[in-house]
Amino acid sequence: MCGFPAPTDTVTARQPRGQERAITGNRQTSWAFADAFVAEDEALRWARDRARETGLPSVSPGTGAALRMLAATVDAKAVAEIGTGTGVSGIHLLHGMRPDGVLTTVDPEPDRQQFARQAFRAAGFAGNRARFIPGRALDVLPRLADGGYDLVFCDGDRTESLEYLAESLRLLRPGGLVCFEGVFADGRTVDSGPQPVEVLRLRDLLRTVRESAELVPSLVPVGDGLLCVVKR
C-alpha cells in the first residue's frame, strides 16, 4: 500500500507526514466549488463536447485552471504534454504560457490531435503555438531536448507513470515542473482492496516523488488528483 491509509483510517490532530486525512462531506463541497471556480469559454466547451462524443476523459475545469496558473507561475515558454486528447488541457496550458510559448503535445491517436488543432484555433492561438507529434509517448519523449522545457504535463498511460517521470526530469530545466493528472484514480489509490496494475504504478509514482530529496512535490485535490513536482 506504500503508506497510503484506507479511507476509514482515523484522523488525528497531528497527522504523520505523508498520510492522507479522511475526506469529509464539507471538504468534498469545497473541492466541487474549487473545480467550478474558473469559467470556461466556448472553445473549451467545444473541446469538452468532442471528448464526450469520442468517449475520452478530459481534465476538470479546476485541474485546467491549476495548469493554467502553474504555466504562468513558471513563465513557461516550452511545455510538453503527454496525451493531447481533444485539446482541453492544451488550451489551459497555452493560456498560461508566455505569448511566444510553444506547446509540444504527444498522442498516439492523430484523429484526436485534429480536434485539438481546431480547438486551439477557435481559442485564438496561432498555428505556430503548438507542435503536434503523433506516437507513443515513450517513443517520442527521448527525441526531445534535455533541459529544454519549463513544464511537462502527463495525462497518458498510468502504467507508464514512472517512465514518464524519468523522461520529464530529463526534459525539465532546474526549477521546472512536472504534473500528473488522475493520481486519485477515482479513490482507488487509497483503497485497501485489490487494485489493477495502473493503480499500483500510481502508488509507486507517489512513493518515489515523496521520498526523493531532489524533488518538491504537492498533491493538489482538483479533478481526479493533480500531482505537481518541482525539479530542484
PDB file of C-alpha atoms in Angstrom:
ATOM      1  CA  MET A   1       0.000   0.000   0.000  1.00  0.00           C
ATOM      2  CA  CYS A   2       3.130   2.251   0.029  1.00  0.00           C
ATOM      3  CA  GLY A   3       1.974   4.075   3.156  1.00  0.00           C
ATOM      4  CA  PHE A   4      -1.457   5.174   1.958  1.00  0.00           C
ATOM      5  CA  PRO A   5      -4.153   4.510   4.585  1.00  0.00           C
ATOM      6  CA  ALA A   6      -7.615   3.250   3.818  1.00  0.00           C
ATOM      7  CA  PRO A   7     -10.357   5.909   3.743  1.00  0.00           C
ATOM      8  CA  THR A   8     -11.689   4.655   7.092  1.00  0.00           C
ATOM      9  CA  ASP A   9      -8.455   5.370   8.991  1.00  0.00           C
ATOM     10  CA  THR A  10      -8.928   7.706  11.959  1.00  0.00           C
ATOM     11  CA  VAL A  11      -7.906  11.319  11.528  1.00  0.00           C
ATOM     12  CA  THR A  12      -5.840  12.604  14.453  1.00  0.00           C
ATOM     13  CA  ALA A  13      -4.954  16.153  15.426  1.00  0.00           C
ATOM     14  CA  ARG A  14      -1.346  15.659  14.342  1.00  0.00           C
ATOM     15  CA  GLN A  15      -1.253  13.775  11.052  1.00  0.00           C
ATOM     16  CA  PRO A  16       2.015  11.908  10.320  1.00  0.00           C
ATOM     17  CA  ARG A  17       3.936  13.179   7.307  1.00  0.00           C
ATOM     18  CA  GLY A  18       2.690  11.757   4.031  1.00  0.00           C
ATOM     19  CA  GLN A  19      -0.565  10.273   5.306  1.00  0.00           C
ATOM     20  CA  GLU A  20      -3.888  11.431   3.911  1.00  0.00           C
ATOM     21  CA  ARG A  21      -6.750  12.767   6.011  1.00  0.00           C
ATOM     22  CA  ALA A  22     -10.232  11.309   5.710  1.00  0.00           C
ATOM     23  CA  ILE A  23     -12.468  13.104   3.219  1.00  0.00           C
ATOM     24  CA  THR A  24     -15.444  14.856   4.817  1.00  0.00           C
ATOM     25  CA  GLY A  25     -18.648  15.998   3.156  1.00  0.00           C
ATOM     26  CA  ASN A  26     -17.718  19.649   3.677  1.00  0.00           C
ATOM     27  CA  ARG A  27     -14.357  19.103   2.058  1.00  0.00           C
ATOM     28  CA  GLN A  28     -15.997  17.478  -0.950  1.00  0.00           C
ATOM     29  CA  THR A  29     -18.260  20.533  -1.264  1.00  0.00           C
ATOM     30  CA  SER A  30     -15.230  22.811  -1.122  1.00  0.00           C
ATOM     31  CA  TRP A  31     -13.475  20.791  -3.815  1.00  0.00           C
ATOM     32  CA  ALA A  32     -16.552  20.997  -6.029  1.00  0.00           C
ATOM     33  CA  PHE A  33     -16.604  24.788  -5.579  1.00  0.00           C
ATOM     34  CA  ALA A  34     -12.898  25.000  -6.454  1.00  0.00           C
ATOM     35  CA  ASP A  35     -13.487  22.875  -9.553  1.00  0.00           C
ATOM     36  CA  ALA A  36     -16.153  25.287 -10.816  1.00  0.00           C
ATOM     37  CA  PHE A  37     -14.365  28.489  -9.786  1.00  0.00           C
ATOM     38  CA  VAL A  38     -12.940  29.430 -13.197  1.00  0.00           C
ATOM     39  CA  ALA A  39     -15.408  29.793 -16.066  1.00  0.00           C
ATOM     40  CA  GLU A  40     -14.522  28.187 -19.392  1.00  0.00           C
ATOM     41  CA  ASP A  41     -15.010  29.764 -22.810  1.00  0.00           C
ATOM     42  CA  GLU A  42     -16.715  28.464 -25.936  1.00  0.00           C
ATOM     43  CA  ALA A  43     -13.574  26.850 -27.361  1.00  0.00           C
ATOM     44  CA  LEU A  44     -13.077  24.820 -24.186  1.00  0.00           C
ATOM     45  CA  ARG A  45     -16.719  23.777 -24.138  1.00  0.00           C
ATOM     46  CA  TRP A  46     -16.410  22.678 -27.767  1.00  0.00           C
ATOM     47  CA  ALA A  47     -13.321  20.591 -26.945  1.00  0.00           C
ATOM     48  CA  ARG A  48     -15.113  19.019 -23.974  1.00  0.00           C
ATOM     49  CA  ASP A  49     -18.083  18.134 -26.183  1.00  0.00           C
ATOM     50  CA  ARG A  50     -15.746  16.380 -28.652  1.00  0.00           C
ATOM     51  CA  ALA A  51     -14.151  14.469 -25.762  1.00  0.00           C
ATOM     52  CA  ARG A  52     -17.540  13.271 -24.545  1.00  0.00           C
ATOM     53  CA  GLU A  53     -18.571  12.235 -28.055  1.00  0.00           C
ATOM     54  CA  THR A  54     -15.429  10.162 -28.507  1.00  0.00           C
ATOM     55  CA  GLY A  55     -15.513   8.676 -25.016  1.00  0.00           C
ATOM     56  CA  LEU A  56     -12.309  10.376 -23.907  1.00  0.00           C
ATOM     57  CA  PRO A  57     -11.758  11.751 -20.406  1.00  0.00           C
ATOM     58  CA  SER A  58     -10.691  15.376 -20.142  1.00  0.00           C
ATOM     59  CA  VAL A  59      -9.250  17.373 -17.272  1.00  0.00           C
ATOM     60  CA  SER A  60     -11.781  19.032 -14.978  1.00  0.00           C
ATOM     61  CA  PRO A  61     -12.205  22.822 -15.074  1.00  0.00           C
ATOM     62  CA  GLY A  62     -10.403  23.045 -11.723  1.00  0.00           C
ATOM     63  CA  THR A  63      -7.489  20.988 -12.999  1.00  0.00           C
ATOM     64  CA  GLY A  64      -7.352  23.083 -16.140  1.00  0.00           C
ATOM     65  CA  ALA A  65      -7.295  26.288 -14.088  1.00  0.00           C
ATOM     66  CA  ALA A  66      -4.475  24.878 -11.960  1.00  0.00           C
ATOM     67  CA  LEU A  67      -2.451  24.001 -15.064  1.00  0.00           C
ATOM     68  CA  ARG A  68      -3.031  27.491 -16.468  1.00  0.00           C
ATOM     69  CA  MET A  69      -1.848  29.078 -13.234  1.00  0.00           C
ATOM     70  CA  LEU A  70       1.215  26.794 -12.962  1.00  0.00           C
ATOM     71  CA  ALA A  71       2.260  27.541 -16.549  1.00  0.00           C
ATOM     72  CA  ALA A  72       2.021  31.247 -15.771  1.00  0.00           C
ATOM     73  CA  THR A  73       3.914  30.820 -12.494  1.00  0.00           C
ATOM     74  CA  VAL A  74       6.956  29.282 -14.203  1.00  0.00           C
ATOM     75  CA  ASP A  75       6.638  31.789 -17.102  1.00  0.00           C
ATOM     76  CA  ALA A  76       6.537  28.789 -19.397  1.00  0.00           C
ATOM     77  CA  LYS A  77       7.921  29.203 -22.899  1.00  0.00           C
ATOM     78  CA  ALA A  78       8.229  25.478 -23.670  1.00  0.00           C
ATOM     79  CA  VAL A  79       5.712  22.920 -22.388  1.00  0.00           C
ATOM     80  CA  ALA A  80       5.452  19.230 -23.241  1.00  0.00           C
ATOM     81  CA  GLU A  81       2.130  17.425 -22.928  1.00  0.00           C
ATOM     82  CA  ILE A  82       1.630  13.650 -22.853  1.00  0.00           C
ATOM     83  CA  GLY A  83      -1.915  12.990 -24.040  1.00  0.00           C
ATOM     84  CA  THR A  84      -3.363  15.605 -26.397  1.00  0.00           C
ATOM     85  CA  GLY A  85      -6.942  14.376 -26.134  1.00  0.00           C
ATOM     86  CA  THR A  86      -9.248  16.870 -27.827  1.00  0.00           C
ATOM     87  CA  GLY A  87      -7.315  19.894 -26.588  1.00  0.00           C
ATOM     88  CA  VAL A  88      -8.921  20.785 -23.252  1.00  0.00           C
ATOM     89  CA  SER A  89      -5.730  20.710 -21.179  1.00  0.00           C
ATOM     90  CA  GLY A  90      -3.733  22.210 -24.048  1.00  0.00           C
ATOM     91  CA  ILE A  91      -5.940  25.299 -24.188  1.00  0.00           C
ATOM     92  CA  HIS A  92      -5.487  25.872 -20.473  1.00  0.00           C
ATOM     93  CA  LEU A  93      -1.723  25.428 -20.735  1.00  0.00           C
ATOM     94  CA  LEU A  94      -1.457  27.792 -23.702  1.00  0.00           C
ATOM     95  CA  HIS A  95      -3.460  30.451 -21.869  1.00  0.00           C
ATOM     96  CA  GLY A  96      -0.965  30.307 -19.006  1.00  0.00           C
ATOM     97  CA  MET A  97       2.179  30.277 -21.154  1.00  0.00           C
ATOM     98  CA  ARG A  98       4.089  33.236 -22.488  1.00  0.00           C
ATOM     99  CA  PRO A  99       2.699  34.758 -25.720  1.00  0.00           C
ATOM    100  CA  ASP A 100       5.670  33.311 -27.614  1.00  0.00           C
ATOM    101  CA  GLY A 101       5.474  29.931 -25.889  1.00  0.00           C
ATOM    102  CA  VAL A 102       5.142  26.646 -27.770  1.00  0.00           C
ATOM    103  CA  LEU A 103       3.228  23.595 -26.569  1.00  0.00           C
ATOM    104  CA  THR A 104       4.606  20.248 -27.757  1.00  0.00           C
ATOM    105  CA  THR A 105       1.800  17.733 -27.433  1.00  0.00           C
ATOM    106  CA  VAL A 106       2.101  13.970 -27.967  1.00  0.00           C
ATOM    107  CA  ASP A 107      -0.697  11.479 -28.566  1.00  0.00           C
ATOM    108  CA  PRO A 108      -0.881   8.043 -30.214  1.00  0.00           C
ATOM    109  CA  GLU A 109      -4.143   8.985 -31.990  1.00  0.00           C
ATOM    110  CA  PRO A 110      -3.736  11.605 -34.759  1.00  0.00           C
ATOM    111  CA  ASP A 111      -7.519  11.935 -35.060  1.00  0.00           C
ATOM    112  CA  ARG A 112      -7.676  13.329 -31.538  1.00  0.00           C
ATOM    113  CA  GLN A 113      -4.997  15.837 -32.394  1.00  0.00           C
ATOM    114  CA  GLN A 114      -7.112  17.127 -35.272  1.00  0.00           C
ATOM    115  CA  PHE A 115      -9.828  18.008 -32.767  1.00  0.00           C
ATOM    116  CA  ALA A 116      -7.204  19.785 -30.647  1.00  0.00           C
ATOM    117  CA  ARG A 117      -5.961  21.763 -33.663  1.00  0.00           C
ATOM    118  CA  GLN A 118      -9.492  23.031 -34.266  1.00  0.00           C
ATOM    119  CA  ALA A 119      -9.972  23.830 -30.577  1.00  0.00           C
ATOM    120  CA  PHE A 120      -6.696  25.775 -30.365  1.00  0.00           C
ATOM    121  CA  ARG A 121      -7.623  27.747 -33.464  1.00  0.00           C
ATOM    122  CA  ALA A 122     -11.074  28.507 -32.040  1.00  0.00           C
ATOM    123  CA  ALA A 123      -9.406  29.685 -28.830  1.00  0.00           C
ATOM    124  CA  GLY A 124      -7.426  32.228 -30.856  1.00  0.00           C
ATOM    125  CA  PHE A 125      -3.974  30.625 -30.825  1.00  0.00           C
ATOM    126  CA  ALA A 126      -1.762  30.901 -33.890  1.00  0.00           C
ATOM    127  CA  GLY A 127      -0.779  27.662 -35.590  1.00  0.00           C
ATOM    128  CA  ASN A 128       2.868  28.005 -34.529  1.00  0.00           C
ATOM    129  CA  ARG A 129       1.933  27.963 -30.830  1.00  0.00           C
ATOM    130  CA  ALA A 130       1.541  24.162 -30.823  1.00  0.00           C
ATOM    131  CA  ARG A 131       3.626  21.302 -32.181  1.00  0.00           C
ATOM    132  CA  PHE A 132       1.661  18.077 -32.618  1.00  0.00           C
ATOM    133  CA  ILE A 133       3.601  14.812 -32.558  1.00  0.00           C
ATOM    134  CA  PRO A 134       1.664  11.584 -33.123  1.00  0.00           C
ATOM    135  CA  GLY A 135       3.063   8.492 -31.463  1.00  0.00           C
ATOM    136  CA  ARG A 136       3.532   6.606 -28.231  1.00  0.00           C
ATOM    137  CA  ALA A 137       4.937   8.912 -25.550  1.00  0.00           C
ATOM    138  CA  LEU A 138       7.882   6.677 -24.610  1.00  0.00           C
ATOM    139  CA  ASP A 139       8.926   6.571 -28.261  1.00  0.00           C
ATOM    140  CA  VAL A 140       8.637  10.339 -28.746  1.00  0.00           C
ATOM    141  CA  LEU A 141       9.957  11.794 -25.476  1.00  0.00           C
ATOM    142  CA  PRO A 142      13.546  10.511 -25.884  1.00  0.00           C
ATOM    143  CA  ARG A 143      13.769  12.621 -29.052  1.00  0.00           C
ATOM    144  CA  LEU A 144      13.023  15.874 -27.195  1.00  0.00           C
ATOM    145  CA  ALA A 145      15.825  18.129 -25.927  1.00  0.00           C
ATOM    146  CA  ASP A 146      17.377  17.680 -22.480  1.00  0.00           C
ATOM    147  CA  GLY A 147      16.591  20.573 -20.146  1.00  0.00           C
ATOM    148  CA  GLY A 148      14.570  22.328 -22.820  1.00  0.00           C
ATOM    149  CA  TYR A 149      11.197  22.519 -21.070  1.00  0.00           C
ATOM    150  CA  ASP A 150       9.666  24.558 -18.275  1.00  0.00           C
ATOM    151  CA  LEU A 151       6.685  22.270 -17.610  1.00  0.00           C
ATOM    152  CA  VAL A 152       5.649  18.737 -18.548  1.00  0.00           C
ATOM    153  CA  PHE A 153       2.040  17.625 -18.173  1.00  0.00           C
ATOM    154  CA  CYS A 154       1.411  13.859 -18.050  1.00  0.00           C
ATOM    155  CA  ASP A 155      -2.049  12.554 -18.893  1.00  0.00           C
ATOM    156  CA  GLY A 156      -1.214   9.306 -20.650  1.00  0.00           C
ATOM    157  CA  ASP A 157      -0.968   5.618 -19.784  1.00  0.00           C
ATOM    158  CA  ARG A 158      -0.882   5.351 -15.994  1.00  0.00           C
ATOM    159  CA  THR A 159       1.079   2.106 -16.152  1.00  0.00           C
ATOM    160  CA  GLU A 160       3.960   4.159 -17.608  1.00  0.00           C
ATOM    161  CA  SER A 161       3.919   6.840 -14.897  1.00  0.00           C
ATOM    162  CA  LEU A 162       7.422   6.152 -13.563  1.00  0.00           C
ATOM    163  CA  GLU A 163       8.855   6.175 -17.079  1.00  0.00           C
ATOM    164  CA  TYR A 164       7.108   9.490 -17.716  1.00  0.00           C
ATOM    165  CA  LEU A 165       8.642  10.866 -14.535  1.00  0.00           C
ATOM    166  CA  ALA A 166      12.154   9.855 -15.579  1.00  0.00           C
ATOM    167  CA  GLU A 167      11.751  11.361 -19.054  1.00  0.00           C
ATOM    168  CA  SER A 168      10.154  14.518 -17.653  1.00  0.00           C
ATOM    169  CA  LEU A 169      13.007  15.143 -15.236  1.00  0.00           C
ATOM    170  CA  ARG A 170      15.443  14.841 -18.137  1.00  0.00           C
ATOM    171  CA  LEU A 171      13.409  17.289 -20.206  1.00  0.00           C
ATOM    172  CA  LEU A 172      12.946  19.884 -17.462  1.00  0.00           C
ATOM    173  CA  ARG A 173      15.249  22.741 -16.602  1.00  0.00           C
ATOM    174  CA  PRO A 174      16.127  23.196 -12.893  1.00  0.00           C
ATOM    175  CA  GLY A 175      13.066  24.731 -11.267  1.00  0.00           C
ATOM    176  CA  GLY A 176      10.816  23.189 -13.913  1.00  0.00           C
ATOM    177  CA  LEU A 177       7.572  21.448 -13.067  1.00  0.00           C
ATOM    178  CA  VAL A 178       6.022  18.098 -13.952  1.00  0.00           C
ATOM    179  CA  CYS A 179       2.322  17.422 -13.306  1.00  0.00           C
ATOM    180  CA  PHE A 180       0.430  14.118 -13.359  1.00  0.00           C
ATOM    181  CA  GLU A 181      -3.341  14.005 -13.855  1.00  0.00           C
ATOM    182  CA  GLY A 182      -5.622  11.373 -12.300  1.00  0.00           C
ATOM    183  CA  VAL A 183      -3.469  10.194  -9.413  1.00  0.00           C
ATOM    184  CA  PHE A 184      -6.505   9.609  -7.172  1.00  0.00           C
ATOM    185  CA  ALA A 185      -7.777   7.031  -9.701  1.00  0.00           C
ATOM    186  CA  ASP A 186     -11.375   7.600  -8.577  1.00  0.00           C
ATOM    187  CA  GLY A 187     -10.388   6.897  -4.973  1.00  0.00           C
ATOM    188  CA  ARG A 188      -8.665   3.600  -5.709  1.00  0.00           C
ATOM    189  CA  THR A 189      -5.175   4.871  -4.876  1.00  0.00           C
ATOM    190  CA  VAL A 190      -6.020   4.816  -1.152  1.00  0.00           C
ATOM    191  CA  ASP A 191      -8.430   1.873  -1.309  1.00  0.00           C
ATOM    192  CA  SER A 192      -7.199  -1.141   0.673  1.00  0.00           C
ATOM    193  CA  GLY A 193      -8.781  -3.673  -1.709  1.00  0.00           C
ATOM    194  CA  PRO A 194      -7.043  -5.385  -4.646  1.00  0.00           C
ATOM    195  CA  GLN A 195      -6.239  -2.911  -7.404  1.00  0.00           C
ATOM    196  CA  PRO A 196      -5.253  -3.071 -11.093  1.00  0.00           C
ATOM    197  CA  VAL A 197      -1.708  -2.537 -12.293  1.00  0.00           C
ATOM    198  CA  GLU A 198      -2.315   1.109 -13.200  1.00  0.00           C
ATOM    199  CA  VAL A 199      -3.205   1.943  -9.582  1.00  0.00           C
ATOM    200  CA  LEU A 200      -0.157   0.084  -8.275  1.00  0.00           C
ATOM    201  CA  ARG A 201       2.021   2.107 -10.652  1.00  0.00           C
ATOM    202  CA  LEU A 202       0.434   5.338  -9.398  1.00  0.00           C
ATOM    203  CA  ARG A 203       1.299   4.309  -5.846  1.00  0.00           C
ATOM    204  CA  ASP A 204       4.879   3.683  -6.972  1.00  0.00           C
ATOM    205  CA  LEU A 205       4.943   7.147  -8.541  1.00  0.00           C
ATOM    206  CA  LEU A 206       3.643   8.823  -5.385  1.00  0.00           C
ATOM    207  CA  ARG A 207       6.124   6.985  -3.197  1.00  0.00           C
ATOM    208  CA  THR A 208       9.016   7.845  -5.494  1.00  0.00           C
ATOM    209  CA  VAL A 209       8.377  11.591  -5.600  1.00  0.00           C
ATOM    210  CA  ARG A 210       7.585  11.775  -1.882  1.00  0.00           C
ATOM    211  CA  GLU A 211      10.831  10.063  -0.892  1.00  0.00           C
ATOM    212  CA  SER A 212      13.146  11.925  -3.289  1.00  0.00           C
ATOM    213  CA  ALA A 213      15.362  14.651  -1.852  1.00  0.00           C
ATOM    214  CA  GLU A 214      15.725  16.123  -5.345  1.00  0.00           C
ATOM    215  CA  LEU A 215      12.022  16.795  -5.855  1.00  0.00           C
ATOM    216  CA  VAL A 216       9.469  19.123  -4.241  1.00  0.00           C
ATOM    217  CA  PRO A 217       6.016  17.503  -4.589  1.00  0.00           C
ATOM    218  CA  SER A 218       2.473  18.574  -3.819  1.00  0.00           C
ATOM    219  CA  LEU A 219      -0.731  16.597  -4.320  1.00  0.00           C
ATOM    220  CA  VAL A 220      -3.453  19.056  -5.351  1.00  0.00           C
ATOM    221  CA  PRO A 221      -7.067  17.935  -4.764  1.00  0.00           C
ATOM    222  CA  VAL A 222      -8.631  19.140  -8.005  1.00  0.00           C
ATOM    223  CA  GLY A 223     -10.363  16.900 -10.511  1.00  0.00           C
ATOM    224  CA  ASP A 224      -9.142  13.340 -10.011  1.00  0.00           C
ATOM    225  CA  GLY A 225      -5.971  14.487  -8.263  1.00  0.00           C
ATOM    226  CA  LEU A 226      -3.097  16.538  -9.709  1.00  0.00           C
ATOM    227  CA  LEU A 227       0.406  15.603  -8.591  1.00  0.00           C
ATOM    228  CA  CYS A 228       2.801  18.532  -9.051  1.00  0.00           C
ATOM    229  CA  VAL A 229       6.567  18.081  -8.706  1.00  0.00           C
ATOM    230  CA  VAL A 230       9.294  20.729  -8.918  1.00  0.00           C
ATOM    231  CA  LYS A 231      12.744  19.669 -10.084  1.00  0.00           C
ATOM    232  CA  ARG A 232      15.399  21.233  -7.860  1.00  0.00           C
TER     233      ARG A 232
END
